[in-house]
mmCIF file of C-alpha atoms in Angstrom:
data_model
loop_
_atom_site.group_PDB
_atom_site.id
_atom_site.type_symbol
_atom_site.label_atom_id
_atom_site.label_comp_id
_atom_site.label_asym_id
_atom_site.label_seq_id
_atom_site.Cartn_x
_atom_site.Cartn_y
_atom_site.Cartn_z
ATOM 1 C CA UNK A 178 0.087 0.121 -0.281
ATOM 2 C CA UNK A 179 1.430 3.537 -0.856
ATOM 3 C CA UNK A 180 1.374 6.081 2.076
ATOM 4 C CA UNK A 181 0.233 9.532 0.243
ATOM 5 C CA UNK A 182 3.846 12.011 1.143
ATOM 6 C CA UNK A 183 3.200 15.056 2.817
ATOM 7 C CA UNK A 184 2.595 18.749 1.631
ATOM 8 C CA UNK A 185 4.297 21.616 2.400
ATOM 9 C CA UNK A 186 2.608 24.553 1.113
ATOM 10 C CA UNK A 187 4.847 26.839 -0.026
ATOM 11 C CA UNK A 188 3.919 31.378 0.103
ATOM 12 C CA UNK A 189 6.925 32.810 -1.534
ATOM 13 C CA UNK A 190 6.951 35.333 -4.043
ATOM 14 C CA UNK A 191 10.490 35.037 -5.508
ATOM 15 C CA UNK A 192 11.402 32.299 -8.154
ATOM 16 C CA UNK A 193 14.578 31.913 -6.706
ATOM 17 C CA UNK A 194 13.869 30.623 -3.774
ATOM 18 C CA UNK A 195 11.283 29.009 -4.473
ATOM 19 C CA UNK A 196 13.169 26.915 -7.244
ATOM 20 C CA UNK A 197 16.196 26.559 -4.625
ATOM 21 C CA UNK A 198 13.546 25.067 -2.672
ATOM 22 C CA UNK A 199 12.641 22.113 -4.515
ATOM 23 C CA UNK A 200 15.276 19.928 -4.658
ATOM 24 C CA UNK A 201 15.086 19.559 -0.856
ATOM 25 C CA UNK A 202 11.624 19.633 -0.581
ATOM 26 C CA UNK A 203 10.967 16.957 -2.851
ATOM 27 C CA UNK A 204 14.505 15.037 -0.994
ATOM 28 C CA UNK A 205 12.529 14.882 2.200
ATOM 29 C CA UNK A 206 9.720 13.022 0.609
ATOM 30 C CA UNK A 207 7.391 16.063 0.579
ATOM 31 C CA UNK A 208 4.755 16.493 -2.229
ATOM 32 C CA UNK A 209 5.319 20.893 -3.196
ATOM 33 C CA UNK A 210 3.044 23.182 -3.659
ATOM 34 C CA UNK A 211 3.771 26.785 -4.581
ATOM 35 C CA UNK A 212 1.348 29.926 -4.274
ATOM 36 C CA UNK A 213 2.984 33.411 -5.666
ATOM 37 C CA UNK A 214 0.674 35.626 -3.580
ATOM 38 C CA UNK A 215 -1.081 35.611 -0.160
ATOM 39 C CA UNK A 216 -4.230 35.227 -2.048
ATOM 40 C CA UNK A 217 -3.316 31.886 -3.764
ATOM 41 C CA UNK A 218 -2.176 30.683 -0.362
ATOM 42 C CA UNK A 219 -4.611 30.958 1.929
ATOM 43 C CA UNK A 220 -6.915 28.999 -1.414
ATOM 44 C CA UNK A 221 -4.154 26.338 -1.582
ATOM 45 C CA UNK A 222 -4.372 25.844 2.341
ATOM 46 C CA UNK A 223 -8.461 24.929 1.913
ATOM 47 C CA UNK A 224 -7.831 22.956 -1.189
ATOM 48 C CA UNK A 225 -4.709 20.770 -0.615
ATOM 49 C CA UNK A 226 -5.057 20.506 3.503
ATOM 50 C CA UNK A 227 -1.161 20.840 3.750
ATOM 51 C CA UNK A 228 0.715 19.151 7.044
ATOM 52 C CA UNK A 229 2.933 22.339 6.936
ATOM 53 C CA UNK A 230 2.743 26.097 5.791
ATOM 54 C CA UNK A 231 5.985 28.180 4.866
ATOM 55 C CA UNK A 232 4.781 31.529 4.490
ATOM 56 C CA UNK A 233 7.374 34.882 3.516
ATOM 57 C CA UNK A 234 5.749 37.997 5.177
ATOM 58 C CA UNK A 235 6.495 40.272 2.305
ATOM 59 C CA UNK A 236 4.219 39.430 -0.538
ATOM 60 C CA UNK A 237 2.461 40.842 -3.399
ATOM 61 C CA UNK A 238 -0.801 41.458 -2.986
ATOM 62 C CA UNK A 239 -1.595 41.322 1.004
ATOM 63 C CA UNK A 240 0.695 40.680 4.102
ATOM 64 C CA UNK A 241 1.756 37.687 5.343
ATOM 65 C CA UNK A 242 1.037 38.228 8.863
ATOM 66 C CA UNK A 243 -3.197 38.879 7.114
ATOM 67 C CA UNK A 244 -2.465 35.484 5.869
ATOM 68 C CA UNK A 245 -1.785 33.598 8.620
ATOM 69 C CA UNK A 246 -4.508 35.793 10.111
ATOM 70 C CA UNK A 247 -7.188 33.710 7.785
ATOM 71 C CA UNK A 248 -5.457 30.286 7.764
ATOM 72 C CA UNK A 249 -5.897 30.621 11.607
ATOM 73 C CA UNK A 250 -9.798 30.819 11.138
ATOM 74 C CA UNK A 251 -10.648 27.389 9.845
ATOM 75 C CA UNK A 252 -6.755 25.533 10.191
ATOM 76 C CA UNK A 253 -5.136 24.883 13.219
ATOM 77 C CA UNK A 254 -1.821 23.191 10.627
ATOM 78 C CA UNK A 255 1.832 24.392 11.119
ATOM 79 C CA UNK A 256 3.498 27.874 9.896
ATOM 80 C CA UNK A 257 6.698 29.226 8.992
ATOM 81 C CA UNK A 258 7.458 32.007 8.456
ATOM 82 C CA UNK A 259 10.279 32.888 6.320
ATOM 83 C CA UNK A 260 11.664 36.525 7.218
ATOM 84 C CA UNK A 261 14.557 38.527 6.184
ATOM 85 C CA UNK A 262 17.099 39.655 8.294
ATOM 86 C CA UNK A 263 16.117 42.822 11.244
ATOM 87 C CA UNK A 264 12.750 42.805 10.471
ATOM 88 C CA UNK A 265 11.447 41.599 14.604
ATOM 89 C CA UNK A 266 9.254 43.133 14.938
ATOM 90 C CA UNK A 267 7.022 41.387 12.024
ATOM 91 C CA UNK A 268 8.319 38.286 12.775
ATOM 92 C CA UNK A 269 6.786 38.939 16.573
ATOM 93 C CA UNK A 270 3.313 40.070 14.402
ATOM 94 C CA UNK A 271 2.862 37.031 12.833
ATOM 95 C CA UNK A 272 3.662 34.920 16.027
ATOM 96 C CA UNK A 273 1.408 36.732 17.879
ATOM 97 C CA UNK A 274 -1.413 36.158 15.194
ATOM 98 C CA UNK A 275 -0.962 32.095 14.884
ATOM 99 C CA UNK A 276 2.375 31.205 12.987
ATOM 100 C CA UNK A 277 3.979 28.398 15.196
ATOM 101 C CA UNK A 278 8.027 29.071 14.007
ATOM 102 C CA UNK A 279 10.078 31.633 11.752
ATOM 103 C CA UNK A 280 13.578 31.214 9.596
ATOM 104 C CA UNK A 281 15.316 34.269 8.994
ATOM 105 C CA UNK A 282 16.383 35.391 5.448
ATOM 106 C CA UNK A 283 18.980 34.043 4.071
ATOM 107 C CA UNK A 284 18.931 30.442 5.949
ATOM 108 C CA UNK A 285 19.718 27.066 5.519
ATOM 109 C CA UNK A 286 17.758 24.792 3.894
ATOM 110 C CA UNK A 287 19.233 22.143 5.908
ATOM 111 C CA UNK A 288 17.690 24.693 9.135
ATOM 112 C CA UNK A 289 14.128 25.299 7.406
ATOM 113 C CA UNK A 290 14.143 21.406 6.308
ATOM 114 C CA UNK A 291 14.544 20.894 10.448
ATOM 115 C CA UNK A 292 11.920 22.684 10.735
ATOM 116 C CA UNK A 293 9.638 21.593 8.806
ATOM 117 C CA UNK A 294 9.904 18.367 10.430
ATOM 118 C CA UNK A 295 10.031 19.990 14.138
ATOM 119 C CA UNK A 296 6.422 20.992 13.177
ATOM 120 C CA UNK A 297 5.599 18.310 11.458
ATOM 121 C CA UNK A 298 6.550 15.738 14.911
ATOM 122 C CA UNK A 299 4.795 19.287 16.511
ATOM 123 C CA UNK A 300 1.362 18.828 14.913
ATOM 124 C CA UNK A 301 1.557 14.688 15.191
ATOM 125 C CA UNK A 302 1.794 15.438 19.036
ATOM 126 C CA UNK A 303 -0.977 17.438 19.358
ATOM 127 C CA UNK A 304 -3.323 15.138 17.135
ATOM 128 C CA UNK A 305 -2.149 11.958 20.285
ATOM 129 C CA UNK A 306 -1.643 14.198 23.424
ATOM 130 C CA UNK A 307 -1.765 10.321 25.151
ATOM 131 C CA UNK A 308 1.256 9.337 23.132
ATOM 132 C CA UNK A 309 3.341 12.646 24.488
ATOM 133 C CA UNK A 310 2.862 12.152 28.302
ATOM 134 C CA UNK A 311 6.511 12.589 28.757
ATOM 135 C CA UNK A 312 8.519 15.046 27.010
ATOM 136 C CA UNK A 313 12.230 14.741 26.593
ATOM 137 C CA UNK A 314 15.074 17.037 25.769
ATOM 138 C CA UNK A 315 18.668 15.534 26.164
ATOM 139 C CA UNK A 316 18.836 14.837 29.920
ATOM 140 C CA UNK A 317 16.152 16.836 31.267
ATOM 141 C CA UNK A 318 13.243 14.654 31.229
ATOM 142 C CA UNK A 319 8.826 16.886 32.136
ATOM 143 C CA UNK A 320 7.088 13.720 33.104
ATOM 144 C CA UNK A 321 3.462 15.763 32.532
ATOM 145 C CA UNK A 322 1.293 12.877 33.940
ATOM 146 C CA UNK A 323 3.234 13.381 37.438
ATOM 147 C CA UNK A 324 3.967 16.736 37.064
ATOM 148 C CA UNK A 325 7.645 16.214 37.085
ATOM 149 C CA UNK A 326 11.037 17.505 37.106
ATOM 150 C CA UNK A 327 14.221 15.846 36.663
ATOM 151 C CA UNK A 328 17.649 16.013 35.139
ATOM 152 C CA UNK A 329 20.014 13.477 34.680
ATOM 153 C CA UNK A 330 17.334 11.022 36.980
ATOM 154 C CA UNK A 331 17.830 13.241 39.423
ATOM 155 C CA UNK A 332 14.179 15.449 40.708
ATOM 156 C CA UNK A 333 14.558 19.172 40.220
ATOM 157 C CA UNK A 334 12.069 20.688 42.552
ATOM 158 C CA UNK A 335 10.059 23.527 40.590
ATOM 159 C CA UNK A 336 8.271 26.420 41.988
ATOM 160 C CA UNK A 337 4.512 26.255 39.819
ATOM 161 C CA UNK A 338 5.268 29.043 37.918
ATOM 162 C CA UNK A 339 8.675 27.906 36.860
ATOM 163 C CA UNK A 340 6.561 24.511 36.197
ATOM 164 C CA UNK A 341 3.977 25.924 34.698
ATOM 165 C CA UNK A 342 7.377 27.918 31.890
ATOM 166 C CA UNK A 343 8.882 25.058 31.321
ATOM 167 C CA UNK A 344 5.840 22.670 30.234
ATOM 168 C CA UNK A 345 4.408 25.198 28.544
ATOM 169 C CA UNK A 346 7.552 25.288 26.085
ATOM 170 C CA UNK A 347 7.661 22.234 26.224
ATOM 171 C CA UNK A 348 4.398 22.133 24.945
ATOM 172 C CA UNK A 349 5.869 23.648 21.777
ATOM 173 C CA UNK A 350 8.484 22.416 21.576
ATOM 174 C CA UNK A 351 11.017 23.160 18.904
ATOM 175 C CA UNK A 352 9.139 26.181 18.578
ATOM 176 C CA UNK A 353 9.811 29.597 19.355
ATOM 177 C CA UNK A 354 7.208 31.563 21.370
ATOM 178 C CA UNK A 355 7.356 35.066 21.921
ATOM 179 C CA UNK A 356 7.579 37.038 24.938
ATOM 180 C CA UNK A 357 4.055 38.069 25.005
ATOM 181 C CA UNK A 358 2.766 34.586 24.030
ATOM 182 C CA UNK A 359 4.543 32.957 27.206
ATOM 183 C CA UNK A 360 3.457 35.804 29.619
ATOM 184 C CA UNK A 361 0.052 35.985 28.581
ATOM 185 C CA UNK A 362 0.065 31.442 28.811
ATOM 186 C CA UNK A 363 2.379 31.658 32.227
ATOM 187 C CA UNK A 364 1.102 34.475 33.869
ATOM 188 C CA UNK A 365 -2.279 36.130 32.415
ATOM 189 C CA UNK A 366 -3.414 38.380 29.566
ATOM 190 C CA UNK A 367 -2.468 41.626 32.904
ATOM 191 C CA UNK A 368 1.388 40.456 32.724
ATOM 192 C CA UNK A 369 1.665 40.692 28.215
ATOM 193 C CA UNK A 370 4.520 43.580 28.625
ATOM 194 C CA UNK A 371 6.216 42.865 31.889
ATOM 195 C CA UNK A 372 8.524 40.882 29.964
ATOM 196 C CA UNK A 373 11.224 41.543 33.246
ATOM 197 C CA UNK A 374 9.535 38.668 35.080
ATOM 198 C CA UNK A 375 9.857 35.973 32.246
ATOM 199 C CA UNK A 376 14.084 36.656 31.671
ATOM 200 C CA UNK A 377 14.323 36.481 35.422
ATOM 201 C CA UNK A 378 11.852 33.041 35.083
ATOM 202 C CA UNK A 379 14.062 31.556 32.222
ATOM 203 C CA UNK A 380 17.570 31.708 34.213
ATOM 204 C CA UNK A 381 16.346 30.712 37.360
ATOM 205 C CA UNK A 382 14.935 27.948 35.096
ATOM 206 C CA UNK A 383 18.167 27.444 33.538
ATOM 207 C CA UNK A 384 20.253 27.499 36.605
ATOM 208 C CA UNK A 385 18.271 24.436 37.737
ATOM 209 C CA UNK A 386 18.053 22.781 34.418
ATOM 210 C CA UNK A 387 21.131 24.046 32.825
ATOM 211 C CA UNK A 388 24.446 22.386 32.322
ATOM 212 C CA UNK A 389 25.663 25.589 31.772
ATOM 213 C CA UNK A 390 23.414 28.239 32.977
ATOM 214 C CA UNK A 391 25.277 30.814 31.106
ATOM 215 C CA UNK A 392 25.769 29.092 27.424
ATOM 216 C CA UNK A 393 22.257 26.788 27.402
ATOM 217 C CA UNK A 394 21.699 24.119 26.012
ATOM 218 C CA UNK A 395 18.310 23.442 25.910
ATOM 219 C CA UNK A 396 16.422 26.583 26.886
ATOM 220 C CA UNK A 397 17.292 28.908 23.996
ATOM 221 C CA UNK A 398 16.624 32.715 23.468
ATOM 222 C CA UNK A 399 15.353 33.735 19.922
ATOM 223 C CA UNK A 400 16.885 37.453 19.714
ATOM 224 C CA UNK A 401 14.308 39.803 20.007
ATOM 225 C CA UNK A 402 11.365 37.724 19.854
ATOM 226 C CA UNK A 403 11.417 35.347 22.493
ATOM 227 C CA UNK A 404 12.152 31.598 23.716
ATOM 228 C CA UNK A 405 12.441 27.885 22.187
ATOM 229 C CA UNK A 406 12.963 24.668 24.385
ATOM 230 C CA UNK A 407 15.236 22.241 22.083
ATOM 231 C CA UNK A 408 14.797 19.008 22.069
ATOM 232 C CA UNK A 409 17.384 15.557 20.682
#
């Protein structure tokens, strides 16, 4: 029985980038659908139901952030933003609008393909939450049903807010979360601008969980945007 390949929708108006990505997406065993405009991207998303959307922000007809908003009205498909360097505000706005991740231009195709795989795994975990009761990041193990966190086999005591922050990152493991997203989910809507709280608690988590807190391996900072929990 043949297996239907996963569909990746690339919404990108620059033909050289589309040509650059075609061989790698094909080599990964995925089916590629291309769209040159935001409106066409929305149409292709509704018709093809892709597993992942790779979306450029600078489109000729409508802004990529608007594409995210419209797709999010009816779909939870993972959306990875392609963005030029130095546009942190746009990337944050896209992530807050519902995108799942971003890759800065210029980018390495290997990194983008890896991010697509992470997005697919994340979507699979969301579809089958019971299968991911335990999340492992190197020597850090998060046992969600038991609410226990261990490092190198030793239980680590976390405060309720530290635990909530860690599990929020863990439920989106491999994906970047903006500071506002984390503040709203962990502290509540009234704390969306209190980035000092977030930095302090991330620092505390690193002290407890990272072998070298000043050079974190798992609790990563996405400069100007937010944080990411890296799995290995």
